XYZ file of C-alpha atoms in Angstrom:
515
model
C 35.662 -71.763 -9.686
C 34.888 -74.388 -11.923
C 35.742 -77.588 -11.728
C 34.754 -81.153 -13.108
C 34.700 -84.557 -11.788
C 35.139 -87.197 -14.391
C 33.578 -90.843 -13.667
C 34.698 -93.755 -15.781
C 33.485 -97.159 -15.364
C 36.106 -99.688 -16.730
C 34.681 -102.708 -15.090
C 30.775 -101.794 -16.444
C 30.372 -104.755 -18.730
C 31.323 -107.044 -15.857
C 29.509 -105.266 -13.124
C 26.072 -105.064 -14.737
C 25.901 -108.869 -14.446
C 27.741 -108.720 -11.004
C 28.083 -105.763 -8.741
C 30.876 -105.538 -6.416
C 28.737 -106.053 -3.463
C 27.505 -109.944 -4.904
C 29.499 -112.983 -4.163
C 31.725 -113.269 -7.086
C 30.911 -116.540 -8.817
C 33.150 -116.600 -11.609
C 31.630 -114.244 -13.864
C 32.929 -114.017 -17.380
C 31.664 -111.649 -19.916
C 31.679 -112.646 -23.809
C 31.844 -110.195 -26.752
C 32.053 -112.096 -30.287
C 32.844 -114.903 -28.422
C 35.710 -113.773 -26.783
C 36.521 -112.682 -23.498
C 36.119 -108.945 -22.802
C 35.610 -109.326 -18.989
C 36.806 -111.280 -15.690
C 35.817 -111.291 -12.290
C 39.009 -111.641 -9.930
C 37.765 -115.032 -9.328
C 37.603 -116.058 -12.831
C 41.317 -114.345 -13.376
C 42.415 -116.644 -10.729
C 41.668 -119.749 -12.554
C 43.593 -118.299 -15.214
C 40.862 -116.881 -17.866
C 42.324 -113.843 -19.450
C 40.774 -111.340 -22.096
C 40.753 -112.262 -25.357
C 40.091 -115.956 -24.705
C 37.530 -118.048 -26.674
C 34.657 -119.564 -24.782
C 36.407 -123.027 -25.340
C 39.338 -121.985 -23.683
C 37.515 -120.658 -20.519
C 35.300 -123.506 -20.211
C 38.466 -125.646 -20.060
C 40.089 -123.707 -17.400
C 36.872 -123.105 -15.243
C 34.010 -125.361 -16.182
C 31.959 -123.666 -13.325
C 32.395 -120.134 -15.258
C 29.500 -117.739 -15.562
C 29.403 -116.910 -19.268
C 27.248 -114.312 -20.446
C 26.929 -112.226 -23.337
C 27.671 -108.332 -23.153
C 24.586 -106.395 -23.114
C 24.596 -102.676 -24.200
C 20.990 -101.966 -22.711
C 22.163 -102.903 -19.171
C 25.111 -100.919 -19.315
C 23.010 -97.711 -20.650
C 20.360 -98.328 -18.140
C 23.459 -98.488 -15.297
C 24.725 -95.207 -16.558
C 21.788 -93.707 -16.287
C 21.352 -95.112 -12.498
C 24.580 -93.564 -11.922
C 23.783 -90.586 -13.220
C 20.835 -90.035 -11.494
C 22.456 -90.913 -8.240
C 24.988 -88.266 -8.667
C 21.864 -85.463 -9.218
C 22.292 -85.435 -4.967
C 25.654 -83.720 -5.780
C 25.260 -81.159 -8.600
C 22.291 -80.673 -11.015
C 24.697 -80.687 -13.704
C 25.740 -84.126 -14.657
C 26.314 -85.388 -18.274
C 26.943 -88.417 -19.994
C 30.245 -88.574 -22.133
C 31.821 -91.002 -24.374
C 33.186 -94.525 -22.994
C 31.551 -95.189 -19.999
C 32.225 -91.482 -18.605
C 30.323 -89.465 -16.573
C 31.207 -85.184 -15.865
C 29.797 -83.672 -12.931
C 30.282 -79.792 -12.795
C 30.712 -79.346 -8.962
C 31.936 -75.930 -9.062
C 29.292 -74.449 -7.029
C 29.063 -77.830 -4.551
C 32.313 -77.531 -3.012
C 31.478 -75.611 -0.237
C 28.058 -77.133 0.735
C 29.875 -80.816 1.242
C 32.793 -79.417 2.774
C 35.531 -79.140 0.066
C 36.650 -81.292 -2.621
C 38.223 -84.277 -0.638
C 34.962 -84.781 1.232
C 32.715 -84.597 -1.983
C 35.251 -87.077 -3.580
C 34.833 -89.450 -0.682
C 31.108 -89.247 -1.057
C 30.836 -89.928 -4.596
C 33.040 -92.736 -4.444
C 30.940 -94.289 -1.361
C 28.062 -93.533 -3.904
C 29.542 -95.567 -6.283
C 30.733 -98.596 -4.184
C 27.138 -98.346 -2.807
C 25.623 -98.831 -6.106
C 28.093 -101.710 -7.211
C 30.775 -100.098 -9.735
C 33.924 -99.442 -9.796
C 34.839 -96.126 -10.944
C 38.116 -93.599 -11.829
C 37.752 -90.631 -10.405
C 39.206 -87.703 -11.413
C 39.328 -83.772 -11.325
C 40.195 -80.947 -13.238
C 39.204 -77.263 -14.497
C 37.779 -78.539 -17.621
C 35.283 -81.060 -18.669
C 37.122 -82.647 -21.288
C 40.249 -82.667 -18.793
C 38.736 -84.566 -16.655
C 37.594 -86.899 -18.748
C 41.282 -87.464 -19.955
C 42.242 -88.136 -16.434
C 39.466 -90.317 -15.577
C 39.877 -92.455 -18.577
C 43.869 -92.348 -17.969
C 43.085 -93.944 -14.371
C 40.781 -96.623 -16.218
C 43.645 -97.388 -18.328
C 45.923 -97.947 -15.620
C 43.600 -99.765 -13.871
C 43.032 -102.156 -16.968
C 39.694 -103.957 -18.130
C 40.183 -106.442 -16.215
C 40.645 -104.525 -12.655
C 44.148 -104.603 -11.877
C 46.119 -101.414 -11.222
C 48.986 -101.136 -13.630
C 50.668 -97.865 -12.327
C 49.851 -94.395 -10.608
C 46.438 -92.971 -11.351
C 46.173 -89.602 -12.824
C 44.288 -88.045 -9.422
C 42.889 -84.318 -9.255
C 44.546 -81.491 -10.823
C 42.545 -78.132 -9.178
C 44.417 -75.744 -11.062
C 45.079 -75.344 -14.740
C 48.956 -75.563 -14.475
C 48.806 -78.764 -13.003
C 46.149 -79.978 -15.367
C 48.254 -78.898 -18.297
C 51.419 -80.812 -16.663
C 49.250 -84.404 -16.166
C 47.897 -83.849 -19.901
C 51.162 -83.331 -21.319
C 51.954 -86.792 -20.115
C 49.198 -88.504 -21.245
C 49.217 -91.169 -24.566
C 47.787 -89.701 -27.936
C 45.616 -93.024 -27.982
C 43.215 -91.508 -25.545
C 41.706 -89.446 -27.834
C 38.960 -91.126 -29.693
C 39.694 -88.980 -33.074
C 43.575 -89.931 -32.821
C 43.028 -93.696 -32.690
C 42.571 -94.319 -36.502
C 46.062 -92.522 -36.812
C 47.952 -94.358 -34.284
C 50.197 -95.975 -36.624
C 50.852 -92.669 -38.456
C 51.416 -91.137 -34.831
C 53.741 -93.973 -33.866
C 55.889 -93.553 -36.862
C 56.626 -89.955 -36.407
C 57.340 -90.660 -32.581
C 54.321 -88.723 -31.579
C 52.793 -90.785 -28.431
C 52.169 -87.855 -25.717
C 49.508 -85.321 -25.614
C 52.398 -82.573 -25.250
C 54.317 -83.954 -28.431
C 50.955 -83.843 -30.349
C 50.490 -80.110 -29.342
C 53.728 -79.483 -30.842
C 52.761 -80.313 -34.414
C 51.875 -77.645 -36.667
C 48.021 -77.784 -36.329
C 47.167 -76.836 -40.411
C 48.960 -79.766 -41.372
C 47.591 -82.124 -38.465
C 43.852 -80.614 -39.186
C 44.086 -81.621 -42.730
C 45.409 -85.334 -42.341
C 43.164 -86.075 -38.890
C 40.486 -83.637 -39.095
C 39.107 -80.541 -37.028
C 37.621 -83.167 -34.385
C 40.854 -83.608 -33.153
C 41.710 -80.558 -32.535
C 38.920 -79.290 -31.060
C 39.132 -82.155 -28.170
C 42.395 -80.832 -27.621
C 41.556 -77.512 -27.448
C 38.594 -78.270 -24.702
C 41.005 -80.149 -22.547
C 43.175 -77.514 -22.333
C 40.393 -74.742 -21.790
C 41.198 -72.919 -25.400
C 37.401 -73.531 -26.334
C 34.167 -73.538 -24.664
C 32.381 -77.051 -23.911
C 28.707 -77.714 -24.604
C 26.867 -80.493 -22.920
C 23.385 -82.013 -22.666
C 22.500 -82.316 -18.978
C 20.649 -85.522 -17.612
C 16.936 -84.463 -16.759
C 15.580 -86.109 -13.504
C 11.801 -87.897 -14.691
C 8.720 -86.663 -13.702
C 7.849 -89.869 -11.375
C 10.416 -92.001 -9.743
C 10.176 -95.518 -10.366
C 13.660 -97.717 -10.445
C 13.979 -101.175 -10.884
C 16.912 -103.810 -10.061
C 17.638 -107.123 -11.789
C 19.192 -109.236 -9.346
C 21.986 -111.467 -10.282
C 20.803 -114.603 -8.181
C 18.065 -116.063 -6.507
C 17.571 -114.501 -2.947
C 15.796 -116.480 -0.306
C 16.735 -114.347 2.957
C 15.014 -110.886 2.751
C 18.097 -109.332 4.770
C 20.405 -109.881 1.994
C 18.453 -107.728 -0.112
C 19.644 -104.584 1.361
C 22.191 -103.873 -0.754
C 20.075 -103.643 -3.927
C 17.608 -101.475 -1.851
C 20.643 -99.315 -1.289
C 21.329 -99.149 -5.064
C 17.647 -98.467 -5.474
C 17.633 -95.829 -2.447
C 20.814 -93.587 -3.976
C 18.658 -93.082 -7.175
C 15.544 -91.973 -5.462
C 17.791 -89.690 -3.351
C 19.295 -87.982 -6.386
C 16.121 -87.962 -7.991
C 14.546 -85.902 -4.809
C 17.534 -83.638 -4.859
C 17.126 -82.896 -8.337
C 13.775 -81.733 -8.178
C 13.720 -80.609 -5.007
C 11.293 -82.575 -3.071
C 11.170 -85.309 0.113
C 9.515 -88.683 0.148
C 6.321 -89.275 2.127
C 6.193 -92.696 1.631
C 8.094 -95.721 -0.718
C 7.127 -98.879 -1.484
C 9.817 -101.505 -2.250
C 8.767 -104.402 -4.447
C 10.035 -107.960 -4.381
C 9.843 -109.917 -7.436
C 9.407 -113.565 -7.644
C 9.474 -116.019 -10.272
C 7.786 -115.737 -13.430
C 6.072 -118.308 -15.690
C 3.994 -121.437 -14.695
C 5.038 -120.592 -11.066
C 4.906 -116.811 -10.882
C 3.144 -114.853 -8.376
C 2.407 -111.324 -7.344
C 5.540 -109.266 -6.210
C 5.835 -108.843 -2.049
C 5.451 -105.123 -1.604
C 7.093 -103.585 1.446
C 5.628 -99.985 2.080
C 7.249 -97.649 4.339
C 5.519 -94.428 5.715
C 7.495 -91.880 7.163
C 6.518 -89.523 9.889
C 8.687 -86.559 8.805
C 9.684 -86.144 4.901
C 13.209 -87.261 4.155
C 15.468 -87.082 0.944
C 18.826 -88.395 2.895
C 19.565 -92.413 2.036
C 21.263 -93.054 5.348
C 17.628 -92.757 7.240
C 16.050 -94.524 4.792
C 18.199 -97.319 4.256
C 18.186 -97.793 8.057
C 14.344 -98.136 7.855
C 14.763 -100.818 5.479
C 17.246 -102.895 7.512
C 14.861 -102.704 10.147
C 12.048 -103.908 8.102
C 13.837 -106.448 5.714
C 15.185 -107.965 9.060
C 11.609 -108.840 10.144
C 10.439 -109.332 6.480
C 9.764 -113.289 5.553
C 9.808 -114.210 1.867
C 7.004 -116.582 0.471
C 9.152 -117.467 -2.752
C 13.187 -116.563 -4.191
C 13.474 -112.983 -5.168
C 14.566 -112.423 -8.636
C 14.249 -108.184 -8.922
C 13.756 -105.426 -6.903
C 11.632 -102.129 -7.544
C 11.294 -99.321 -5.963
C 8.502 -96.323 -5.943
C 8.172 -93.187 -4.471
C 4.278 -93.163 -3.620
C 3.961 -89.551 -1.935
C 6.433 -86.602 -1.954
C 6.358 -83.094 -1.179
C 8.176 -79.929 -1.351
C 11.449 -79.945 0.383
C 11.068 -78.115 3.702
C 13.418 -75.154 3.722
C 16.162 -75.750 6.469
C 15.566 -73.950 10.130
C 15.817 -70.419 10.659
C 16.745 -70.664 14.718
C 20.437 -69.416 15.179
C 20.914 -72.307 17.754
C 19.796 -75.991 17.626
C 17.031 -77.297 20.034
C 17.988 -78.638 23.049
C 17.368 -82.509 22.998
C 17.364 -82.748 19.522
C 14.910 -81.123 16.621
C 11.680 -82.312 15.758
C 13.053 -84.073 12.459
C 15.425 -86.203 14.898
C 12.564 -87.076 16.998
C 10.921 -88.197 14.119
C 13.549 -90.108 12.926
C 14.218 -92.242 16.199
C 9.965 -92.739 16.226
C 10.341 -94.041 12.346
C 13.527 -96.182 13.325
C 11.094 -98.060 16.554
C 8.438 -98.568 14.641
C 10.336 -100.020 11.717
C 12.308 -102.503 14.335
C 9.311 -103.295 16.642
C 6.159 -102.835 14.300
C 3.629 -100.125 14.122
C 1.152 -101.865 16.638
C 4.204 -101.601 19.243
C 4.786 -97.896 19.132
C 1.574 -96.455 20.314
C 0.567 -92.795 21.405
C -1.780 -91.434 23.318
C -5.044 -89.620 21.442
C -7.263 -87.731 24.214
C -11.179 -88.158 23.456
C -14.058 -85.876 24.377
C -15.070 -88.198 26.981
C -15.298 -87.779 31.147
C -15.269 -91.354 31.452
C -11.682 -92.475 32.313
C -12.213 -95.469 30.100
C -12.692 -94.019 26.903
C -10.914 -90.446 27.687
C -7.833 -92.076 25.975
C -7.383 -93.933 23.030
C -3.924 -95.626 22.495
C -3.433 -95.535 18.353
C 0.158 -96.144 16.115
C 2.390 -93.515 16.583
C 2.594 -93.087 12.666
C -1.259 -92.667 12.435
C -1.309 -89.748 15.054
C 1.492 -87.860 13.582
C -0.273 -88.373 10.239
C -3.561 -86.388 11.562
C -1.745 -83.719 13.145
C 1.355 -83.173 10.950
C 2.960 -79.745 12.701
C 3.175 -78.906 16.353
C 0.245 -76.186 16.171
C -2.146 -78.373 14.363
C -1.346 -81.087 16.979
C -1.921 -78.510 19.940
C -5.227 -77.270 18.568
C -6.266 -80.826 18.198
C -5.603 -81.615 21.729
C -7.543 -78.428 22.552
C -10.381 -79.242 20.795
C -10.859 -82.755 22.229
C -10.367 -82.272 25.904
C -13.217 -80.865 28.207
C -11.849 -77.323 29.354
C -11.641 -78.361 33.016
C -10.009 -81.885 32.646
C -6.944 -80.339 33.207
C -7.810 -79.300 36.765
C -9.115 -82.425 38.194
C -6.850 -85.011 40.023
C -5.907 -88.221 37.892
C -4.058 -90.590 38.483
C -0.404 -91.634 36.911
C -1.440 -95.136 36.042
C -5.184 -96.345 35.106
C -5.656 -99.939 35.306
C -7.079 -101.906 32.185
C -9.983 -103.048 34.170
C -11.273 -101.948 37.890
C -10.649 -104.074 40.900
C -13.507 -105.076 42.945
C -12.598 -103.847 46.544
C -13.539 -105.909 49.623
C -15.116 -104.522 52.221
C -14.416 -104.394 55.775
C -16.126 -102.611 58.609
C -17.592 -100.464 56.463
C -14.648 -99.324 54.625
C -12.948 -100.330 51.432
C -10.026 -102.882 51.537
C -6.860 -103.186 49.435
C -3.697 -104.967 51.432
C -4.867 -102.555 54.310
C -7.952 -99.957 55.206
C -8.188 -97.584 52.773
C -8.939 -94.037 54.164
C -10.887 -91.472 52.104
C -8.695 -88.303 51.447
C -10.738 -86.140 49.165
C -14.559 -85.128 48.544
C -16.098 -86.650 45.792
C -15.716 -86.451 41.991
C -19.345 -87.324 40.296
C -18.924 -88.422 36.778
C -22.085 -89.317 35.083
C -21.598 -90.029 31.455
C -22.330 -92.372 28.601
C -25.848 -91.916 28.305
C -25.629 -92.765 24.259
C -23.859 -96.148 24.688
C -23.007 -97.446 28.451
C -23.974 -94.988 31.088
C -21.587 -94.519 33.948
C -22.763 -92.951 37.451
C -19.733 -92.948 39.483
C -18.465 -91.174 42.760
C -14.559 -91.421 42.692
C -12.538 -90.414 45.428
C -8.591 -90.288 46.262
C -7.698 -92.945 49.030
C -4.768 -93.148 51.053
C -3.467 -97.064 52.696
C -1.451 -97.043 55.707
C 1.550 -97.409 53.572
C 0.665 -93.922 52.253
C -0.016 -94.913 48.965
C -2.692 -93.146 47.276
C -5.356 -94.656 44.908
C -7.927 -93.747 42.897
C -11.422 -95.594 43.628
C -15.041 -95.199 43.069
C -18.097 -95.862 44.386
C -20.464 -97.150 41.930
C -24.067 -95.767 42.183
C -26.540 -97.794 41.581
C -29.397 -96.330 40.012
C -32.973 -97.067 41.685
C -31.766 -99.030 44.713
C -32.959 -98.376 48.089
C -30.611 -96.542 50.971
C -30.122 -100.018 52.584
C -28.446 -101.431 49.276
C -24.521 -101.669 50.147
C -22.297 -99.609 47.587
C -19.824 -101.235 45.812
C -16.364 -100.054 45.630
C -13.406 -100.571 42.797
C -10.022 -99.563 42.350
C -9.520 -97.977 39.196
C -5.954 -96.098 39.373
C -2.666 -95.380 41.377
C -0.974 -92.111 42.396
C 2.837 -91.887 41.034
């Protein structure tokens, strides 16, 4: 089934300066010295569309006046289009700040039209924009319904009536189109006085007019757009193409001095990254969030926040969670006025698992996400993993390294197993080793020629001789398992002094405890 989503952004001139996740500072957008769009705070103060600059300052002296920026609006539309690529590869930019999404092939993937529309709305809210959303079997029909919804809401954001909603079947679409005003069609606007004079105000009335006479008076473009809305002629679009590499930037609308307040702007950039990844079938392994500071005489380089993923990801939930944890611990050297996001390292998106049933306890990807969350919350130096070394000496037989460093060295489970097998001596697994190894051996007292640790220790095993380290620090020890009076098992060793006589008293040390 062919189905389209239309997204109209009626508040785009205002929200490129003040997204809906920003605090309302009474923003007012001017075009040719007259008010084009107002924020809720400015509207509450009495500012209306069409007012002059002087009238605005009289009603609200603290209002934030900005001139309309067509460049920012075009960049914002490109950002929204890039983010929407996560739902369909067929996204097109249309007239009057509207996007068209061909989502017929995506319905089953996202759980139906209701679930897909809910996700699109959530993404638009996270991007910071207010949108009128519609669905229709034709692209021009979806465009008209979205524009009608924006007209109901009005340029000031207030709802003036019932929005057009969704039309999933052609018969339903035709009924909705019949009631729409003729002024929604751009080719008809120059002739609106003539249409009003003959009492033609709705598209249904327009369709009943003689086509030859209508074409002679208004041109072929009006008929073509009308036919496209009703599915009577084909439509051609130029699809949005993702760039070869990803680098996005967002200029903030105030000076931010606390890092955790930057999360909404970072989420805006992450959604663009997710759309780019899905469009190019890639997954990201390393991203960098750049926090830009003041320019000019007090300029300083951006503060970089790098996140390295143990497993490649292409979903915004996990990336935003990691950014939230890292930003909560980030200290800013100066206020932030802009954000940038770069995808430093990407790889091809992994195919879905071939197993019929999920693994008990979660998948490898779930485990990696948990480790990445711990690293983001506690720091890389506080989440360590054992890395066995090819050495018999207990102190150097293992090395604790950051978990991301270990996972980077051995990405897959097979490579990890091969790494461990290559490093460990072949007979280590059969040797008794304590569950707790002391960081530094403890010298034991001698009582009645027996080592003493809380109570006399009784040797309960044959010795295990370790002689190694001649290339750095030679160790000559005899290790034993000893038992105390409370039946606790200890791992102790007797240090052999090379060259000492037989009468020399041996020195005993406690090195570990068995669980």
